[in-house]
Short mmCIF file of C-alpha atoms in Angstrom, two decimals:
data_model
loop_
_atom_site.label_atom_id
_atom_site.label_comp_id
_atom_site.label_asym_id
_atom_site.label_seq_id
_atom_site.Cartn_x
_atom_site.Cartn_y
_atom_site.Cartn_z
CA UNK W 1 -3.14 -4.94 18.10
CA UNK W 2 -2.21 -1.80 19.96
CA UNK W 3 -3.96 1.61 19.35
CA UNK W 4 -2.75 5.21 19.49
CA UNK W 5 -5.20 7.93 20.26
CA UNK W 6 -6.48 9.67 17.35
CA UNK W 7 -6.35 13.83 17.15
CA UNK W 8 -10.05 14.41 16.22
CA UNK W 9 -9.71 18.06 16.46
CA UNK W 10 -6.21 17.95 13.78
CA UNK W 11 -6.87 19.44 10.17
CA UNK W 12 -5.41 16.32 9.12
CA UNK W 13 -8.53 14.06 8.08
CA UNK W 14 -8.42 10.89 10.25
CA UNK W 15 -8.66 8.62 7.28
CA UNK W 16 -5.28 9.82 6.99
CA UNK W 17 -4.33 9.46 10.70
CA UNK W 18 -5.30 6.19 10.96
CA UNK W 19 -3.52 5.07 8.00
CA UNK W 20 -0.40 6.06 9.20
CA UNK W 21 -0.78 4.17 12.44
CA UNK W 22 -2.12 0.81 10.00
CA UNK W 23 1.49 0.93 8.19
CA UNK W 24 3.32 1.47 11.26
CA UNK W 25 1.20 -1.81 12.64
CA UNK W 26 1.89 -3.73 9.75
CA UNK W 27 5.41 -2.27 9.21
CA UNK W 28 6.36 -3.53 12.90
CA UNK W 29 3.91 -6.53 13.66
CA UNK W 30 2.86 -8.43 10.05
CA UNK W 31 4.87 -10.36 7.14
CA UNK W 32 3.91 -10.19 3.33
CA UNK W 33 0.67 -12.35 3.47
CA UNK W 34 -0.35 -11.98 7.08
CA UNK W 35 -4.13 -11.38 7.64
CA UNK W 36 -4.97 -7.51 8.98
CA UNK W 37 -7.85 -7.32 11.44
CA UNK W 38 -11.58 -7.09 10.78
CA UNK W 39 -13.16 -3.84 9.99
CA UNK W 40 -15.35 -4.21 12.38
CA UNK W 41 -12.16 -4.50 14.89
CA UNK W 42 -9.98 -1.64 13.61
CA UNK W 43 -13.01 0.26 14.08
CA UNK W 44 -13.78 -0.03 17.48
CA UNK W 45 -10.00 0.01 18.55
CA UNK W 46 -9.45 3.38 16.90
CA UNK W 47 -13.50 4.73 17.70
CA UNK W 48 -13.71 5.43 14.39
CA UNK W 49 -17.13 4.91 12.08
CA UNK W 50 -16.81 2.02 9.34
CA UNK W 51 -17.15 4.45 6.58
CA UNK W 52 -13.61 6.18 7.85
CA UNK W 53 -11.84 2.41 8.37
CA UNK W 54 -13.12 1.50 4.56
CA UNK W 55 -11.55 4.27 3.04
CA UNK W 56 -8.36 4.11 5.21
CA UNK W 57 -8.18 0.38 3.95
CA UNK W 58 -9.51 1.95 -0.03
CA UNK W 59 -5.91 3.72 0.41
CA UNK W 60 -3.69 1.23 1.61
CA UNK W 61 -5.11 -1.26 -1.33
CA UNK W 62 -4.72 1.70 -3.84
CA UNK W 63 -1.13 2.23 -2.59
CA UNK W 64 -0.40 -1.64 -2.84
CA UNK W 65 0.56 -2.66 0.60
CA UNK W 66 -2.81 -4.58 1.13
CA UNK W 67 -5.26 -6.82 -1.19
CA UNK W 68 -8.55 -7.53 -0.63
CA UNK W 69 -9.55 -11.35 -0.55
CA UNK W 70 -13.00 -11.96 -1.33
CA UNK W 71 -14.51 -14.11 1.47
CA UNK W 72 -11.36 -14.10 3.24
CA UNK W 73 -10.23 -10.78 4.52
CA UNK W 74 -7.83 -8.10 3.86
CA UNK W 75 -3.54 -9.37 3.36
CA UNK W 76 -0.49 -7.65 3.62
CA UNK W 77 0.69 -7.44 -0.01
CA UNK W 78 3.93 -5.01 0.12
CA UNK W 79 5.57 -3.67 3.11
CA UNK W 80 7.77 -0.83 0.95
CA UNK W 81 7.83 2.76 2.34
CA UNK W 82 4.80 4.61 0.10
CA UNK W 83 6.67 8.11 -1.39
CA UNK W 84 3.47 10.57 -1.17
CA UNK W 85 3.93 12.14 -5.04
CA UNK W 86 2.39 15.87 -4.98
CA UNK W 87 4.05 18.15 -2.12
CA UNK W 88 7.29 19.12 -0.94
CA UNK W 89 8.08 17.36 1.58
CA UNK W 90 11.62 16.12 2.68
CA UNK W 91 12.57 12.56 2.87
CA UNK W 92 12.99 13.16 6.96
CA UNK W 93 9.40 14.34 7.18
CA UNK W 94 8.36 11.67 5.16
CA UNK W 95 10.13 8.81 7.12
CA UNK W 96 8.84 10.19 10.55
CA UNK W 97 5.51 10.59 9.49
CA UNK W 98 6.22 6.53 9.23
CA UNK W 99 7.31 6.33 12.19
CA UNK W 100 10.80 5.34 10.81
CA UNK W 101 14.02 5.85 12.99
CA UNK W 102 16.04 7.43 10.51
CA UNK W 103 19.70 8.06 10.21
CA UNK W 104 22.35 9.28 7.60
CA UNK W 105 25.89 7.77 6.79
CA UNK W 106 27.91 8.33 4.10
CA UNK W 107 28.02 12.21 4.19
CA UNK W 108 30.07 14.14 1.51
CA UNK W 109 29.95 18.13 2.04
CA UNK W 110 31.65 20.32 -0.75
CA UNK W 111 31.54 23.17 -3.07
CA UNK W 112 32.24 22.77 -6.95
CA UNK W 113 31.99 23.47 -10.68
CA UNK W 114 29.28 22.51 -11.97
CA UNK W 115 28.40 19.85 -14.68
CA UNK W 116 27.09 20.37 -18.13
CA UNK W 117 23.34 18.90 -17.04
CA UNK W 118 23.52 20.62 -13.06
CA UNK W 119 24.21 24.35 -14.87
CA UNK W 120 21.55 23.85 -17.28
CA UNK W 121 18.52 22.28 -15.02
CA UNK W 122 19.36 25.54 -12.97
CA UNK W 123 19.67 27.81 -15.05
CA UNK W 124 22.89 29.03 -13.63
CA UNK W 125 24.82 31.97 -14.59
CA UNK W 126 28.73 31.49 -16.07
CA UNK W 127 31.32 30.55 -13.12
CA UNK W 128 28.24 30.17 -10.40
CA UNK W 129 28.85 27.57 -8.18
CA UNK W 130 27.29 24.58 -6.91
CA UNK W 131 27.34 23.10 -2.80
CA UNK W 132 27.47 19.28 -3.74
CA UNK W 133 25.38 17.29 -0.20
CA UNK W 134 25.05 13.24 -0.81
CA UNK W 135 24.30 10.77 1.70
CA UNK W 136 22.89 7.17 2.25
CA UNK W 137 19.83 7.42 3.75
CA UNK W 138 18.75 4.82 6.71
CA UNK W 139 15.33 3.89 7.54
CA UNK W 140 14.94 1.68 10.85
CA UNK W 141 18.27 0.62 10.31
CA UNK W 142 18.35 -0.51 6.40
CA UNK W 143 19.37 1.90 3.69
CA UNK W 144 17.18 2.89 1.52
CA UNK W 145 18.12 5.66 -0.61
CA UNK W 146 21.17 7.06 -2.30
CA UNK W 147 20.73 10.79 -2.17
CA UNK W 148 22.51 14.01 -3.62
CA UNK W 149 21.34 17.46 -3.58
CA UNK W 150 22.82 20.39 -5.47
CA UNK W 151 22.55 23.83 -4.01
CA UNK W 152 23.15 27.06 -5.70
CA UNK W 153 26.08 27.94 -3.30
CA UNK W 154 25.20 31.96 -3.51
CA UNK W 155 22.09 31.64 -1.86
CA UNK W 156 23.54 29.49 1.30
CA UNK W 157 26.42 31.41 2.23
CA UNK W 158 28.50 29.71 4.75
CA UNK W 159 26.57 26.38 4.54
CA UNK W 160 29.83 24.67 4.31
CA UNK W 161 31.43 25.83 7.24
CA UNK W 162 28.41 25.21 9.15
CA UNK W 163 27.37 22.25 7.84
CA UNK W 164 23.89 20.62 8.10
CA UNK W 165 22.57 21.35 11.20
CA UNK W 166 19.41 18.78 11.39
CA UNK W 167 19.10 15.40 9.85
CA UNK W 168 16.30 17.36 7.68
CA UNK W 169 18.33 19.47 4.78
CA UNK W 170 14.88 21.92 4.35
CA UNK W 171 14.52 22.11 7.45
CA UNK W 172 18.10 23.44 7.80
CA UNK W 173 17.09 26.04 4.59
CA UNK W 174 14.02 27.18 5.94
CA UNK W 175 15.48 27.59 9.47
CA UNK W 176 18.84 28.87 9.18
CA UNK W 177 18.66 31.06 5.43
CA UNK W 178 14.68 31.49 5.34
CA UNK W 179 14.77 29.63 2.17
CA UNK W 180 11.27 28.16 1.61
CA UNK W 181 10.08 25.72 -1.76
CA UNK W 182 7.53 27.11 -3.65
CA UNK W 183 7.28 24.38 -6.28
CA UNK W 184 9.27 21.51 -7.87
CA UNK W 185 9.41 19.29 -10.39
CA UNK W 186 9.95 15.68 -10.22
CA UNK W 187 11.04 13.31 -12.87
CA UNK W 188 11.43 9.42 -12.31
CA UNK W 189 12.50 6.45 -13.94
CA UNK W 190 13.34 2.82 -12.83
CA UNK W 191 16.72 1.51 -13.78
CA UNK W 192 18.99 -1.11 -12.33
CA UNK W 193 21.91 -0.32 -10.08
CA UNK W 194 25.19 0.48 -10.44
CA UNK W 195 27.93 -1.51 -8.73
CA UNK W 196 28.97 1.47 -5.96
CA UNK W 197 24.93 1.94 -5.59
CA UNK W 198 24.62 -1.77 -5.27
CA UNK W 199 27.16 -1.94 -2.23
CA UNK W 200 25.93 1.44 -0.67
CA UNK W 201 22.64 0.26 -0.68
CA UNK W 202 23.77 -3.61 -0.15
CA UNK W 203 21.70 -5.09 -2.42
CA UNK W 204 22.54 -7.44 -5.38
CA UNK W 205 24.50 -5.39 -8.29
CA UNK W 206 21.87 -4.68 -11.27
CA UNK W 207 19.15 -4.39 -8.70
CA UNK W 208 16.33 -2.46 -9.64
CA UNK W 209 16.33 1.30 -8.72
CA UNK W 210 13.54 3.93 -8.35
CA UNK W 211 15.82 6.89 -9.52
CA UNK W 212 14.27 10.24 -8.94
CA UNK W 213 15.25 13.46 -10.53
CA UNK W 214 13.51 16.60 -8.76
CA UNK W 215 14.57 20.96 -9.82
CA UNK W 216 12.85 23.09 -6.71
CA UNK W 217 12.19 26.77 -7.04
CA UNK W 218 12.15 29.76 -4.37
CA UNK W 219 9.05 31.60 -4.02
CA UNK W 220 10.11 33.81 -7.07
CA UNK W 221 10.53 31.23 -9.21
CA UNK W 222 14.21 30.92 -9.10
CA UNK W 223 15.58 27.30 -9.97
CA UNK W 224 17.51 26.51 -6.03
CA UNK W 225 18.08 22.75 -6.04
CA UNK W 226 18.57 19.70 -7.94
CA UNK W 227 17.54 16.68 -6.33
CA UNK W 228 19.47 12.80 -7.65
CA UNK W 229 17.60 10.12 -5.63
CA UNK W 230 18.22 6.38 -6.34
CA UNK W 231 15.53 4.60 -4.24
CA UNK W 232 15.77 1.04 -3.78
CA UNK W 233 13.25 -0.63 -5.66
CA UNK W 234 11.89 -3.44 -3.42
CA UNK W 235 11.32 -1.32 -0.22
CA UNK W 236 10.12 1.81 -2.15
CA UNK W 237 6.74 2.58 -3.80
CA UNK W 238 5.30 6.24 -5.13
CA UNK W 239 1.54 7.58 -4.56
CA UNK W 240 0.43 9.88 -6.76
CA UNK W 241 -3.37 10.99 -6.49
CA UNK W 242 -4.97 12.15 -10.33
CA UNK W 243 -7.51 14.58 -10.29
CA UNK W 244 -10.83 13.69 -12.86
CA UNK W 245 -10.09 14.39 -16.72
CA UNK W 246 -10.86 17.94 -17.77
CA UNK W 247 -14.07 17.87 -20.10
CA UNK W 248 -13.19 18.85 -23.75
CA UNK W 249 -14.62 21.77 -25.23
CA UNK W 250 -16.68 20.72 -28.31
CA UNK W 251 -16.14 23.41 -31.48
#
């Protein structure tokens, strides 16, 4: 088992660190059912105190990709790519942050009317326009998503003609029109595939889908974007973290 030198002086807590360098380990090195090392391994490997390995592994069991065997060890249970549920983050960021190689095929670019359902999600005004961007996302080589943003076209003037400029689309927006996410929000549902998603994604037809519908807003509050993501089910998986119930006020 290889290491990679954790940043103990990052703001990111190195629970967190070091379970992004587990799943890369078990992404590139172990099968569904393969055994992960001993805590008492991973911890001297990566220098870090038991207490920070047990919650790193805490996650990874939470998230599904491990399960604890009493009496036998810790087993590689899933090997899907974990969707963090609860920031704005771009599918790019979230990929290399997995140490993914990434790539995008597929690519439509153009400006149009839009639907019924695009105009009212939002919010637009009548005869405002729409920049239509889909693409088949590729992570390490396999596709894994079906995705199609909607842009309201009068706040990215000349994004056509340009085009996207980085393999990132927010990245684009934040660099090139200063256009930065305040907040989203983020429906999903599971549903089986259609027959073009089935041969995009080249998986069985009727396959089951993750299918993600997301509205982002400006800083303002402005509706910007609508987000149509059709993840495929057996290589993705969502985290969200809940905080404790709010106690009830008694009357």
């Amino acid at each position: 088992m290889q290491t990679n030198e954790l940043d103990k002086h990052s703001k990111v807590p190195l629970y967190k660190q070091l379970k992004l360098l587990l799943m890369r380990y078990i992404e590139e090195n172990l099968s569904e059912g393969d055994s992960l090392p001993i805590e008492t391994e991973i911890e001297k490997l990566y220098g870090v105190s038991r207490a920070t390995v047990r919650k790193t592994i805490d996650e990874l069991v939470s998230d599904g990709i491990v399960k604890r065997i009493q009496g036998k060890g810790t087993f590689v249970q899933s090997k899907k790519i974990v969707q963090t549920a609860g920031t704005i983050t771009s599918w790019t960021e979230e990929m290399r942050l997995k140490g993914k190689k990434i790539h995008t095929e597929n690519t439509l670019l153009v400006e149009m009317e839009p639907s019924r359902k695009i105009s009212e999600e939002l919010k637009l005004a009548p005869n405002e326009k729409v920049i239509c961007l889909k693409r088949t996302r590729f992570a390490d080589g396999e596709p894994i998503a079906i995705m199609i943003n909607y842009l309201r076209a009068k706040f990215v003037p000349g994004f056509i003609e340009e085009g996207l400029q980085k393999e990132s689309l927010y990245e684009t927006l934040e660099e090139g029109y200063n256009i930065r996410l305040k907040k989203a929000d983020e429906r999903i549902q599971a549903r089986s595939a259609t027959d073009l998603e089935a041969i995009e994604l080249r998986i069985p037809p009727q396959s089951a889908l993750l299918h993600l519908t997301r509205v982002s807003y400006l800083t303002d509050g402005t509706p910007f974007e609508l987000v149509e993501m059709s993840n495929r089910g057996d290589r993705y998986h969502y985290h969200i973290e809940l905080d404790g119930r709010n106690k009830l006020k008694s009357f």
